[in-house]
mmCIF file with all atom_site columns, C-alpha atoms in Angstrom:
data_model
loop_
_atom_site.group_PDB
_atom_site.id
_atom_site.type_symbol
_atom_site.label_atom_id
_atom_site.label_alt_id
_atom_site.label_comp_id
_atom_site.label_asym_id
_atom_site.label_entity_id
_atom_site.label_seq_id
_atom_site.pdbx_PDB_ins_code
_atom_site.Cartn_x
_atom_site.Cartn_y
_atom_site.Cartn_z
_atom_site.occupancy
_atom_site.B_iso_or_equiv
_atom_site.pdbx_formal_charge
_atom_site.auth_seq_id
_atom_site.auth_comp_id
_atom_site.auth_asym_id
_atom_site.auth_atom_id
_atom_site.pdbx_PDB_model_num
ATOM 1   C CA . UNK A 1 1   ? 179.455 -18.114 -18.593 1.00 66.00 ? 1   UNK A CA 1
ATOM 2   C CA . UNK A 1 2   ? 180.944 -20.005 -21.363 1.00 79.00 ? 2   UNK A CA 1
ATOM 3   C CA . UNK A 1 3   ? 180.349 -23.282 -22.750 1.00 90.00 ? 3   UNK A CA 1
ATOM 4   C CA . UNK A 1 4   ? 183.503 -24.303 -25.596 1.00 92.00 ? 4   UNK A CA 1
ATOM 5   C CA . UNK A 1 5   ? 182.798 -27.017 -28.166 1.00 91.00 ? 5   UNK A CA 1
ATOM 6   C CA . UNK A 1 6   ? 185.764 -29.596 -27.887 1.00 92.00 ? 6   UNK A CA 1
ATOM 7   C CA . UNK A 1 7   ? 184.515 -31.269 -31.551 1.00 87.00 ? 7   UNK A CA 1
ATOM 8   C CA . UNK A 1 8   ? 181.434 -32.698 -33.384 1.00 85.00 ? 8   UNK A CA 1
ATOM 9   C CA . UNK A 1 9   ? 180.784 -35.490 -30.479 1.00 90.00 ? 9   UNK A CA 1
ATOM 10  C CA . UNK A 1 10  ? 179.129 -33.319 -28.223 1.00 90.00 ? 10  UNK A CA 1
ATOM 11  C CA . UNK A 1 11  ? 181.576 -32.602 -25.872 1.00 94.00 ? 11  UNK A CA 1
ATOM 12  C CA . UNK A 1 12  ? 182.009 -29.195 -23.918 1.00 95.00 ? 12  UNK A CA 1
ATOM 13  C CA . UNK A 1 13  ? 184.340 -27.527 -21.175 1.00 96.00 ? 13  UNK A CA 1
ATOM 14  C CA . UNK A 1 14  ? 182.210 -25.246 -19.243 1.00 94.00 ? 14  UNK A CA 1
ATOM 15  C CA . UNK A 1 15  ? 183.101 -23.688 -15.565 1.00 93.00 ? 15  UNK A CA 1
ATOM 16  C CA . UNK A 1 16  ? 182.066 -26.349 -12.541 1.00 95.00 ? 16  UNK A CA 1
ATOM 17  C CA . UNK A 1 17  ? 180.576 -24.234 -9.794  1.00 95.00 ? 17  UNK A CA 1
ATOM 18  C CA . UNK A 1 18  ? 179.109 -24.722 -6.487  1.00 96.00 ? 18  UNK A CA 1
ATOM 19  C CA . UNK A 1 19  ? 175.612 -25.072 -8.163  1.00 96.00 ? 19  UNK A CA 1
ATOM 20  C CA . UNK A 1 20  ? 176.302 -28.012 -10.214 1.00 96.00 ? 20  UNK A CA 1
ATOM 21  C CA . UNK A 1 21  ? 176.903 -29.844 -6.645  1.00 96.00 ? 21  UNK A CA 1
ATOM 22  C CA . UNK A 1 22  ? 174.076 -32.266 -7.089  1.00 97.00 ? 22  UNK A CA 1
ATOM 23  C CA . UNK A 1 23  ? 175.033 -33.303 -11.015 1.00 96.00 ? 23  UNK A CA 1
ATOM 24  C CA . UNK A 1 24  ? 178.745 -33.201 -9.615  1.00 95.00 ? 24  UNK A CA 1
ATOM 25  C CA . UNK A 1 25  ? 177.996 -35.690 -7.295  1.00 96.00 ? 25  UNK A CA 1
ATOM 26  C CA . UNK A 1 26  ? 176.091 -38.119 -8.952  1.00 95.00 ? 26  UNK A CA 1
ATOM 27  C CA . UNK A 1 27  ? 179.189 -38.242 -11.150 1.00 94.00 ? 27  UNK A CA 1
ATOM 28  C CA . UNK A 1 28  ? 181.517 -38.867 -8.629  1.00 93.00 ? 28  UNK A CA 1
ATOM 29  C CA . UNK A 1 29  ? 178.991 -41.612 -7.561  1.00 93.00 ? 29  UNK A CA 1
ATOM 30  C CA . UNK A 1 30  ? 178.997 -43.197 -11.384 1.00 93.00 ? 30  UNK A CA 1
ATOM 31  C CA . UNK A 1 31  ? 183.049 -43.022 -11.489 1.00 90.00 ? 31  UNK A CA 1
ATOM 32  C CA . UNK A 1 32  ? 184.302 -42.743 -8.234  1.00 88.00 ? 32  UNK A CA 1
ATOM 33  C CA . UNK A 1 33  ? 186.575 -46.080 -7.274  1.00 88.00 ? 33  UNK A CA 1
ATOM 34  C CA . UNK A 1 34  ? 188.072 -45.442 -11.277 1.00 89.00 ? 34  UNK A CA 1
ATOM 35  C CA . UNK A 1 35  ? 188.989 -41.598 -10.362 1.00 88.00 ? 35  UNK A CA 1
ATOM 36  C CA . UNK A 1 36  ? 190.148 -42.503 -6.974  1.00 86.00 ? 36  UNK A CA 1
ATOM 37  C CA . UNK A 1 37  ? 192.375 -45.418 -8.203  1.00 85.00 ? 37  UNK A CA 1
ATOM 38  C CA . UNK A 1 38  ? 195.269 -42.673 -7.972  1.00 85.00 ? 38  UNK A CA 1
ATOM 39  C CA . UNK A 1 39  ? 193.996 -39.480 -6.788  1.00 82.00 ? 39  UNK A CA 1
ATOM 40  C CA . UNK A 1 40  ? 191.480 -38.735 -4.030  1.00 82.00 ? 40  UNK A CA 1
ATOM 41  C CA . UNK A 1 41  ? 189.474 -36.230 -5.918  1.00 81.00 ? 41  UNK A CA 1
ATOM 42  C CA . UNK A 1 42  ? 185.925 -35.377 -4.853  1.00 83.00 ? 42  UNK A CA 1
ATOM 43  C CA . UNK A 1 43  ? 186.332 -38.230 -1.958  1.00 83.00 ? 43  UNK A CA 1
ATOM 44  C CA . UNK A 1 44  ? 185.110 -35.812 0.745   1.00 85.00 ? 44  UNK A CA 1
ATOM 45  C CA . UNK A 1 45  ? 181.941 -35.337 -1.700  1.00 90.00 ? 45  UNK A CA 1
ATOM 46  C CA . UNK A 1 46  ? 180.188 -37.705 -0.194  1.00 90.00 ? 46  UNK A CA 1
ATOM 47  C CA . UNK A 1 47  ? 177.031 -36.063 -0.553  1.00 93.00 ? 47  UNK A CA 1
ATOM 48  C CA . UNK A 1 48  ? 175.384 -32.929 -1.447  1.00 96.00 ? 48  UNK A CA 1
ATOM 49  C CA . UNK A 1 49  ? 176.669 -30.698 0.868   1.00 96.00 ? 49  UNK A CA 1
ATOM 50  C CA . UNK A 1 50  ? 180.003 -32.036 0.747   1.00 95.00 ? 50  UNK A CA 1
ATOM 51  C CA . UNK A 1 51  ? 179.398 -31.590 -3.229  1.00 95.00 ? 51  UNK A CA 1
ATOM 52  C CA . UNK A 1 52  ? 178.883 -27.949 -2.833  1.00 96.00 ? 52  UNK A CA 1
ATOM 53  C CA . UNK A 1 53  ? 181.885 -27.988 -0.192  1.00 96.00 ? 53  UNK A CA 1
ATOM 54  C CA . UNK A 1 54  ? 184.284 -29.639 -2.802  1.00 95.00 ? 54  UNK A CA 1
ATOM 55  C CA . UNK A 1 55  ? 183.518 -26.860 -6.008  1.00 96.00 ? 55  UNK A CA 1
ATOM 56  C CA . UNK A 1 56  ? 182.938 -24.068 -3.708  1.00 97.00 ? 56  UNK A CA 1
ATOM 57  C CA . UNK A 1 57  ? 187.119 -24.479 -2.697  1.00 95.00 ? 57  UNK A CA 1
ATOM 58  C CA . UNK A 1 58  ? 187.573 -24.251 -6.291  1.00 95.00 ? 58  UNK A CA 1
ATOM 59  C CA . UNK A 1 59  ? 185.166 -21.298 -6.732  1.00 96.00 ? 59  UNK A CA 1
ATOM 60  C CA . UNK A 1 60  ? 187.376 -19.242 -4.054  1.00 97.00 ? 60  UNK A CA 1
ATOM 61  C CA . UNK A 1 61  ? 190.723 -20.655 -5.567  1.00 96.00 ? 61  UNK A CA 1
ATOM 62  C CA . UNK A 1 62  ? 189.115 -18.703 -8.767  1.00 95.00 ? 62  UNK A CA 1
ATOM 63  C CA . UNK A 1 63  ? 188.272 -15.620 -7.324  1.00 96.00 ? 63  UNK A CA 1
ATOM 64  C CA . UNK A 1 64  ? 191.798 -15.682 -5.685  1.00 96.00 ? 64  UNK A CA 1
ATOM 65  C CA . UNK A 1 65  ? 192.999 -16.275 -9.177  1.00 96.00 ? 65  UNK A CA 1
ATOM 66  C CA . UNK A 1 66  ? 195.143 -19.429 -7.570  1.00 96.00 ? 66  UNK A CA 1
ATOM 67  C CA . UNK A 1 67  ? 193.432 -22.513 -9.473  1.00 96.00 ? 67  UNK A CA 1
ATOM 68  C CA . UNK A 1 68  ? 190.066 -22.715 -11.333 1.00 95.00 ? 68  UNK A CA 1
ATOM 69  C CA . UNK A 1 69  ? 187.692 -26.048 -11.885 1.00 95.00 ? 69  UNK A CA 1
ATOM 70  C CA . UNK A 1 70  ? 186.121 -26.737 -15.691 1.00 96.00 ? 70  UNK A CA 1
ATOM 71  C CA . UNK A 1 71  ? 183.713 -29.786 -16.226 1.00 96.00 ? 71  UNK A CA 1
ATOM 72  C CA . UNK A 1 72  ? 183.415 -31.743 -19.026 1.00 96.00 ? 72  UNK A CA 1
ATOM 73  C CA . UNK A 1 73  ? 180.276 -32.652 -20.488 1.00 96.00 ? 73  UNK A CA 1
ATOM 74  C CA . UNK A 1 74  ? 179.322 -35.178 -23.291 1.00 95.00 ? 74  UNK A CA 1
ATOM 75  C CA . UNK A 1 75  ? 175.964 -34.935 -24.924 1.00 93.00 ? 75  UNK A CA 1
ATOM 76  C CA . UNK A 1 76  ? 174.680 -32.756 -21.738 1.00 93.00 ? 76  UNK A CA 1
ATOM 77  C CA . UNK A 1 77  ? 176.127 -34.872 -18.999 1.00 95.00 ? 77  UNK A CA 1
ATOM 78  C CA . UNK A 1 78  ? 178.744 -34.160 -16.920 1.00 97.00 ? 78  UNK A CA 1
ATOM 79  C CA . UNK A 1 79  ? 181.924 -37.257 -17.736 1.00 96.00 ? 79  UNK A CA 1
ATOM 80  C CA . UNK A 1 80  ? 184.700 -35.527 -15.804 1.00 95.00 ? 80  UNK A CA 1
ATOM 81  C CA . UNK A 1 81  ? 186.874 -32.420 -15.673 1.00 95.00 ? 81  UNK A CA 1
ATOM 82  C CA . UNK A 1 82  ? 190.214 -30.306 -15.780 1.00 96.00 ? 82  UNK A CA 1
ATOM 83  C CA . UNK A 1 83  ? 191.472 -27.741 -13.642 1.00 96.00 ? 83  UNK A CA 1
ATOM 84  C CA . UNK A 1 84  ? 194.118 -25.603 -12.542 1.00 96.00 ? 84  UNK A CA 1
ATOM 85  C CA . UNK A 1 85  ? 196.187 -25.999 -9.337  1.00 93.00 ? 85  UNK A CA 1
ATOM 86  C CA . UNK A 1 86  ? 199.099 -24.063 -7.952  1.00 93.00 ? 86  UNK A CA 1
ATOM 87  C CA . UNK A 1 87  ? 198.002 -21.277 -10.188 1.00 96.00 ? 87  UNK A CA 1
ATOM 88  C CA . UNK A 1 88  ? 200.984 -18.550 -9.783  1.00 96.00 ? 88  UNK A CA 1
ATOM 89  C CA . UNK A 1 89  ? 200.375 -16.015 -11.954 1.00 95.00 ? 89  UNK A CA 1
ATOM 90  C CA . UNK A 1 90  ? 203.280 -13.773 -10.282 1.00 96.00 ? 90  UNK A CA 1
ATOM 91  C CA . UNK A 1 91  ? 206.048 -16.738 -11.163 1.00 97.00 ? 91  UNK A CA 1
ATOM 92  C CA . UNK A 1 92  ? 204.195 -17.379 -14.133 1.00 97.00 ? 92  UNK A CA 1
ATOM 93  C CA . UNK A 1 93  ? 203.791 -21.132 -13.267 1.00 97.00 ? 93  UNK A CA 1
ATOM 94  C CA . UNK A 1 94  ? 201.126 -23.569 -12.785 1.00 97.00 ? 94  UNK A CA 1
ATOM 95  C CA . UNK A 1 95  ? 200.298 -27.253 -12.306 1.00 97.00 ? 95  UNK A CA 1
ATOM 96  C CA . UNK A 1 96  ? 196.993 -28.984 -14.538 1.00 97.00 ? 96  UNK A CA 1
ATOM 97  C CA . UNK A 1 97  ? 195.383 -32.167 -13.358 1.00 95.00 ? 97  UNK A CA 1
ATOM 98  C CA . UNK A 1 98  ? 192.087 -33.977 -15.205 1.00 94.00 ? 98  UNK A CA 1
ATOM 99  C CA . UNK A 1 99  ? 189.832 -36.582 -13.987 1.00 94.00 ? 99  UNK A CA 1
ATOM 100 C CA . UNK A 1 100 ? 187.003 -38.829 -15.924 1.00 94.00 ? 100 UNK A CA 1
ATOM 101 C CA . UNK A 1 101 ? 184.465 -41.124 -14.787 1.00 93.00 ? 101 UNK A CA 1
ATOM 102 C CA . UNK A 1 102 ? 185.431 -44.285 -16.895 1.00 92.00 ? 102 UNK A CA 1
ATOM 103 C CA . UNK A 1 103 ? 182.192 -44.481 -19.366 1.00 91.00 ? 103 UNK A CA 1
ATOM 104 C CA . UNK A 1 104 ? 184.029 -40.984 -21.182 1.00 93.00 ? 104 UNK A CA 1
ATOM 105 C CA . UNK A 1 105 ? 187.936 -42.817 -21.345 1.00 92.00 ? 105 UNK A CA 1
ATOM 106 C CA . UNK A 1 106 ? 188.876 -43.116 -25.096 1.00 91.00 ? 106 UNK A CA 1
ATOM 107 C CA . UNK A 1 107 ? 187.688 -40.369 -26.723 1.00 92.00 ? 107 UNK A CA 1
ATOM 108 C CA . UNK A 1 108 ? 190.670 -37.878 -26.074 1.00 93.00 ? 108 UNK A CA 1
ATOM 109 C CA . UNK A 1 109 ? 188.455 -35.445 -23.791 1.00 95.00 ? 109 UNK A CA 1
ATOM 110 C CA . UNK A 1 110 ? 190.816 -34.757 -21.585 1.00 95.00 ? 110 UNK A CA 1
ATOM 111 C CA . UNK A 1 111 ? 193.723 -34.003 -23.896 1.00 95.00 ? 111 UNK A CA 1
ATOM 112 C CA . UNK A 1 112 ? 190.835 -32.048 -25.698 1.00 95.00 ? 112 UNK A CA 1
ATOM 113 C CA . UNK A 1 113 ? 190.125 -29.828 -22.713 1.00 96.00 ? 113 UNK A CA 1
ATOM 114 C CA . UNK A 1 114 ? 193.760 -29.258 -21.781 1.00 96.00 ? 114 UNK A CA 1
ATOM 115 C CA . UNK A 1 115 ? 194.771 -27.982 -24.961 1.00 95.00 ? 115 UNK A CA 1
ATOM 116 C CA . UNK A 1 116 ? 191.817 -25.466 -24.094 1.00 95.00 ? 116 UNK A CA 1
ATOM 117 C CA . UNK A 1 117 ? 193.166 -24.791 -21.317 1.00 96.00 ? 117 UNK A CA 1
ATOM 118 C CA . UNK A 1 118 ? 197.057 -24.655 -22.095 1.00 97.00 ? 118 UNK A CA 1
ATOM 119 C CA . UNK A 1 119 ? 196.239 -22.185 -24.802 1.00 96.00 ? 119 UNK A CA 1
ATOM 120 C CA . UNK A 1 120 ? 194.604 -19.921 -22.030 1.00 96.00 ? 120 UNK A CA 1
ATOM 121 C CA . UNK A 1 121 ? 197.358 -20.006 -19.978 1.00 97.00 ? 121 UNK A CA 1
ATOM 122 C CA . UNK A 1 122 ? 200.050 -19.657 -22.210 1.00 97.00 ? 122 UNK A CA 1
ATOM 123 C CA . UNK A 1 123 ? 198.266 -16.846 -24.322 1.00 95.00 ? 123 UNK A CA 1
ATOM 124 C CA . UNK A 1 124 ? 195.903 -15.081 -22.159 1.00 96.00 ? 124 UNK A CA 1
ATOM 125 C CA . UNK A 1 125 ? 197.857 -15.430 -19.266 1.00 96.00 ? 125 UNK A CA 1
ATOM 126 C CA . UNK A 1 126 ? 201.351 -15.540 -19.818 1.00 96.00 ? 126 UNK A CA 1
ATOM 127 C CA . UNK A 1 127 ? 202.555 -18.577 -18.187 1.00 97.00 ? 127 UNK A CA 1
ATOM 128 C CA . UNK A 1 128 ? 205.802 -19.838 -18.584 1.00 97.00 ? 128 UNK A CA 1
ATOM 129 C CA . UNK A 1 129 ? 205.713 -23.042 -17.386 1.00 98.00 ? 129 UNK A CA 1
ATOM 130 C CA . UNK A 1 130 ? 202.877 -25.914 -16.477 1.00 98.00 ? 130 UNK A CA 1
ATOM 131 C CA . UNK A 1 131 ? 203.431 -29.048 -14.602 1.00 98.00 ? 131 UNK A CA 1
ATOM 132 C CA . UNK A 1 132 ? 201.400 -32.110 -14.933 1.00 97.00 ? 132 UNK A CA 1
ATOM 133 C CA . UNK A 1 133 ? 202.123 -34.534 -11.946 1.00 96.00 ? 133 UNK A CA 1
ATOM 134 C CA . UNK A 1 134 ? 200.913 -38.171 -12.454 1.00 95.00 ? 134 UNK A CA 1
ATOM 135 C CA . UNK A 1 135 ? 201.296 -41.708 -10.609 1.00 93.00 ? 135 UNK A CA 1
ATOM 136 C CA . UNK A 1 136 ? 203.997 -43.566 -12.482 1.00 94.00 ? 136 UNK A CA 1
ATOM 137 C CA . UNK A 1 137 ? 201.299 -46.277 -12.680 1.00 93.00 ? 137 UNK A CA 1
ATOM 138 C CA . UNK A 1 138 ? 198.393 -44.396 -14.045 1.00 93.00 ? 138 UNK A CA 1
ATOM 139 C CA . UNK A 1 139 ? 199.255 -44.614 -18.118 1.00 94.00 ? 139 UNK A CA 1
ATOM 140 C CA . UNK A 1 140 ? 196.192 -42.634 -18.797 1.00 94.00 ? 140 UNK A CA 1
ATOM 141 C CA . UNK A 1 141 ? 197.432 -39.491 -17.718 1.00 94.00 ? 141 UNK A CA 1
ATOM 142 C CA . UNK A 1 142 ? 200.904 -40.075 -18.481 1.00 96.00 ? 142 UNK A CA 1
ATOM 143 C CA . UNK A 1 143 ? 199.899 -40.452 -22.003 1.00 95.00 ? 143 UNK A CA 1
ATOM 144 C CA . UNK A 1 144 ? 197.607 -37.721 -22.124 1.00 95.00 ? 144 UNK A CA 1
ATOM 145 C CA . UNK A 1 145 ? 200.859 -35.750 -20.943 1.00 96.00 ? 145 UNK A CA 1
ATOM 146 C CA . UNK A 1 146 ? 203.116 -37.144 -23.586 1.00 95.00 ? 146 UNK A CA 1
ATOM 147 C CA . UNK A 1 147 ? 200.066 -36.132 -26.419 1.00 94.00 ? 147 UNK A CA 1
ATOM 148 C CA . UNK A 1 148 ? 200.357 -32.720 -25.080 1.00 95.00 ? 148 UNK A CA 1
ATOM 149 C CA . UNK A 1 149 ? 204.217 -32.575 -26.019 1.00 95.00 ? 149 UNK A CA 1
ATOM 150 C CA . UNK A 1 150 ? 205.014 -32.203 -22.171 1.00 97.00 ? 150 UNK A CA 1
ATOM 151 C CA . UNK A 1 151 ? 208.886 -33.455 -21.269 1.00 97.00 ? 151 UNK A CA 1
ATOM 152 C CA . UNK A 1 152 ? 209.259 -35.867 -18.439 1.00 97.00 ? 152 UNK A CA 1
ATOM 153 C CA . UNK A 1 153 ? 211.357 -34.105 -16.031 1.00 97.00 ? 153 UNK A CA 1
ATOM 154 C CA . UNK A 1 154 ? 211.791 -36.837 -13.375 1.00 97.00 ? 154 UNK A CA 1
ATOM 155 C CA . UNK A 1 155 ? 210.217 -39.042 -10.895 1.00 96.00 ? 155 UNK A CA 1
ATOM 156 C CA . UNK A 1 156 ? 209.249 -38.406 -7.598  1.00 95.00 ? 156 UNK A CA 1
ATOM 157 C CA . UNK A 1 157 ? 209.805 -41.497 -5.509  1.00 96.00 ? 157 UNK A CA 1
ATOM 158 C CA . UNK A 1 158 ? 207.138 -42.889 -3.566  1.00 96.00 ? 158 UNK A CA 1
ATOM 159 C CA . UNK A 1 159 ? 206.360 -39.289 -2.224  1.00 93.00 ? 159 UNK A CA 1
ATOM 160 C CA . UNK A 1 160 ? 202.384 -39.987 -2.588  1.00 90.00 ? 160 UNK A CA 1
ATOM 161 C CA . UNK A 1 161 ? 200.908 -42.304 -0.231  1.00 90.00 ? 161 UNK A CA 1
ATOM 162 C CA . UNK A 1 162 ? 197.548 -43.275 -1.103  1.00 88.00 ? 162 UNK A CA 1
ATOM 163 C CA . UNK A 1 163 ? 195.234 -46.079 -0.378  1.00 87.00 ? 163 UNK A CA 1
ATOM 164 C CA . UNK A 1 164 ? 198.085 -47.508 2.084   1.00 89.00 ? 164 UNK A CA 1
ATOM 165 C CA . UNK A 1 165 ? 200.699 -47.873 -1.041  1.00 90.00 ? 165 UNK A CA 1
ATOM 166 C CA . UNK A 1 166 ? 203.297 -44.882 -1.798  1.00 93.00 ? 166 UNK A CA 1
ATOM 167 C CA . UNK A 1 167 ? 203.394 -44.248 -5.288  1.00 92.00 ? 167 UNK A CA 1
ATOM 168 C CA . UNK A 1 168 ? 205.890 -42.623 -7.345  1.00 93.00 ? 168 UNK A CA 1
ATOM 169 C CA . UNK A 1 169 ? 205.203 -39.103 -8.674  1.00 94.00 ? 169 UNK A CA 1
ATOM 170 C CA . UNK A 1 170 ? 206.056 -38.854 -12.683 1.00 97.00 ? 170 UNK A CA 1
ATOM 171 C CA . UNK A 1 171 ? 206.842 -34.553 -12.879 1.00 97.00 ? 171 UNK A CA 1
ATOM 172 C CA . UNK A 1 172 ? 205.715 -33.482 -16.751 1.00 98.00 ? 172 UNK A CA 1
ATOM 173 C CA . UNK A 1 173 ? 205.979 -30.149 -17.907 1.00 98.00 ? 173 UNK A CA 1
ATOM 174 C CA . UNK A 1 174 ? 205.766 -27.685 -20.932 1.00 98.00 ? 174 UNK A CA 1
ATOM 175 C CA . UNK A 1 175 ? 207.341 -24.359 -21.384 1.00 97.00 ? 175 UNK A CA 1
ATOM 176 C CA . UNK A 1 176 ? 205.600 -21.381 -23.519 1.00 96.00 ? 176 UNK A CA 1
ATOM 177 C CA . UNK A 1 177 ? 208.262 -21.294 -25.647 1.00 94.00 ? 177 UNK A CA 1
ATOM 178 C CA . UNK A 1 178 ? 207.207 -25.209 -26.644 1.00 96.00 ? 178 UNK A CA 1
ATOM 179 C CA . UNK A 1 179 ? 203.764 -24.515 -26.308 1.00 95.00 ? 179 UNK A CA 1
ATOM 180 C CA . UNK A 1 180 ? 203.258 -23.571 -29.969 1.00 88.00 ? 180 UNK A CA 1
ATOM 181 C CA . UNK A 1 181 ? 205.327 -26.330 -31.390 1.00 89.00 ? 181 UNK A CA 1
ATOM 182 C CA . UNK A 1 182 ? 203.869 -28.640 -29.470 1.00 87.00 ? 182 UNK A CA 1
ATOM 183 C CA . UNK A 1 183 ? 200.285 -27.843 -30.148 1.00 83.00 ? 183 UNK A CA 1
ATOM 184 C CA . UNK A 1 184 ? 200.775 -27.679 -33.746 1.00 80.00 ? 184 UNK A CA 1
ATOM 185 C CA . UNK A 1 185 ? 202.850 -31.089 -33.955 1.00 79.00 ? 185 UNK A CA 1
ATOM 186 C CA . UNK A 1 186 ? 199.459 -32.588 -32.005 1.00 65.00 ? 186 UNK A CA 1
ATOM 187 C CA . UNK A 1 187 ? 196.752 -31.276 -32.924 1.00 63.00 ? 187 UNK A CA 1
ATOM 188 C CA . UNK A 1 188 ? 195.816 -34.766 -34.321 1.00 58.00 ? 188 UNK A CA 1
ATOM 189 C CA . UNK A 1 189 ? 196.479 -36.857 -31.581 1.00 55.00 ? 189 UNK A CA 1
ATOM 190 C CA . UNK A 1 190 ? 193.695 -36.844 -29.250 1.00 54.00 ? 190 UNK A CA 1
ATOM 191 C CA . UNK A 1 191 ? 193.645 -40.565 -28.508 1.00 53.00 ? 191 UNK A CA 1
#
């Protein structure tokens, strides 16, 4: 498929598919409580099958052309991932979301990937418009957000409820028309 060098540290973005179910898990298994602390990701992975379950939903959201899964790997293991929700390529809008296990935080992977991934969509595809949603409390993300030039259009509040608490929703976004601006102005600033 592909494999796309994200820099001289050995990291690469390469598709996550259904077959990668048992390296995909014992991931999940190395990060899981971090990548959960906001997000539920990969928590009905559980084991192999469940594995397979998870990146074969992703696999059909592909073929449907309505969201798309990419892993991240560092020095030939997998760390974490990006992908594509909400993938509307008749209203030309989309939503990104990224998750690491915590041994691959610091290294600017993740804003890495996305610009990978905000330079398909913009150019390839012709998006307009791609959302990044975050939990006001996860700084991570919201930074990774900020690095990517995306505006802060508002907060959702407490519309999330996970692990008993509501959380507030931070809404980011970029527009193609900032895309280029934006990726030139921080193309330096992947930590």
């Amino acid at each position: 498929m592909y494999a796309i060098s994200l820099g001289d540290d050995g990291a690469e973005l390469r598709p996550l598919e259904p077959w990668h179910a048992e390296e995909f898990l014992a991931h999940l298994e190395r990060g899981r409580d971090f990548i959960n602390q906001y997000v539920p990701f990969g928590s009905k992975a559980g084991d192999t099958a469940g594995a397979r379950e998870v990146l074969q939903r992703y696999a059909d959201m592909r073929a449907a052309d309505t969201g798309s899964l990419h892993g991240l790997w560092l020095d030939g293991k997998l760390v974490g991932g990006v992908l594509f929700l909400n993938f509307d390529a008749e209203s030309r809008n989309c939503e990104v979301g990224c998750w690491l296990e915590p041994a691959a935080t610091g290294r600017g992977l993740v804003t890495r990937a996305m610009r990978t991934l905000l330079d398909w969509a913009f150019g390839a595809r012709g998006m307009h418009r791609v959302e990044w949603h975050a939990a006001a409390a996860n700084e991570p993300s919201i930074a990774v957000a900020r690095r990517l030039g995306m505006t802060r259009e508002g907060v959702l509040r407490q519309n999330y409820p996970h692990r008993g608490v509501r959380h507030d929703t931070e809404v980011w976004a970029i527009l193609a028309a900032e895309w280029a601006q934006a990726r030139a102005r921080t193309a330096h600033t992947d930590h």
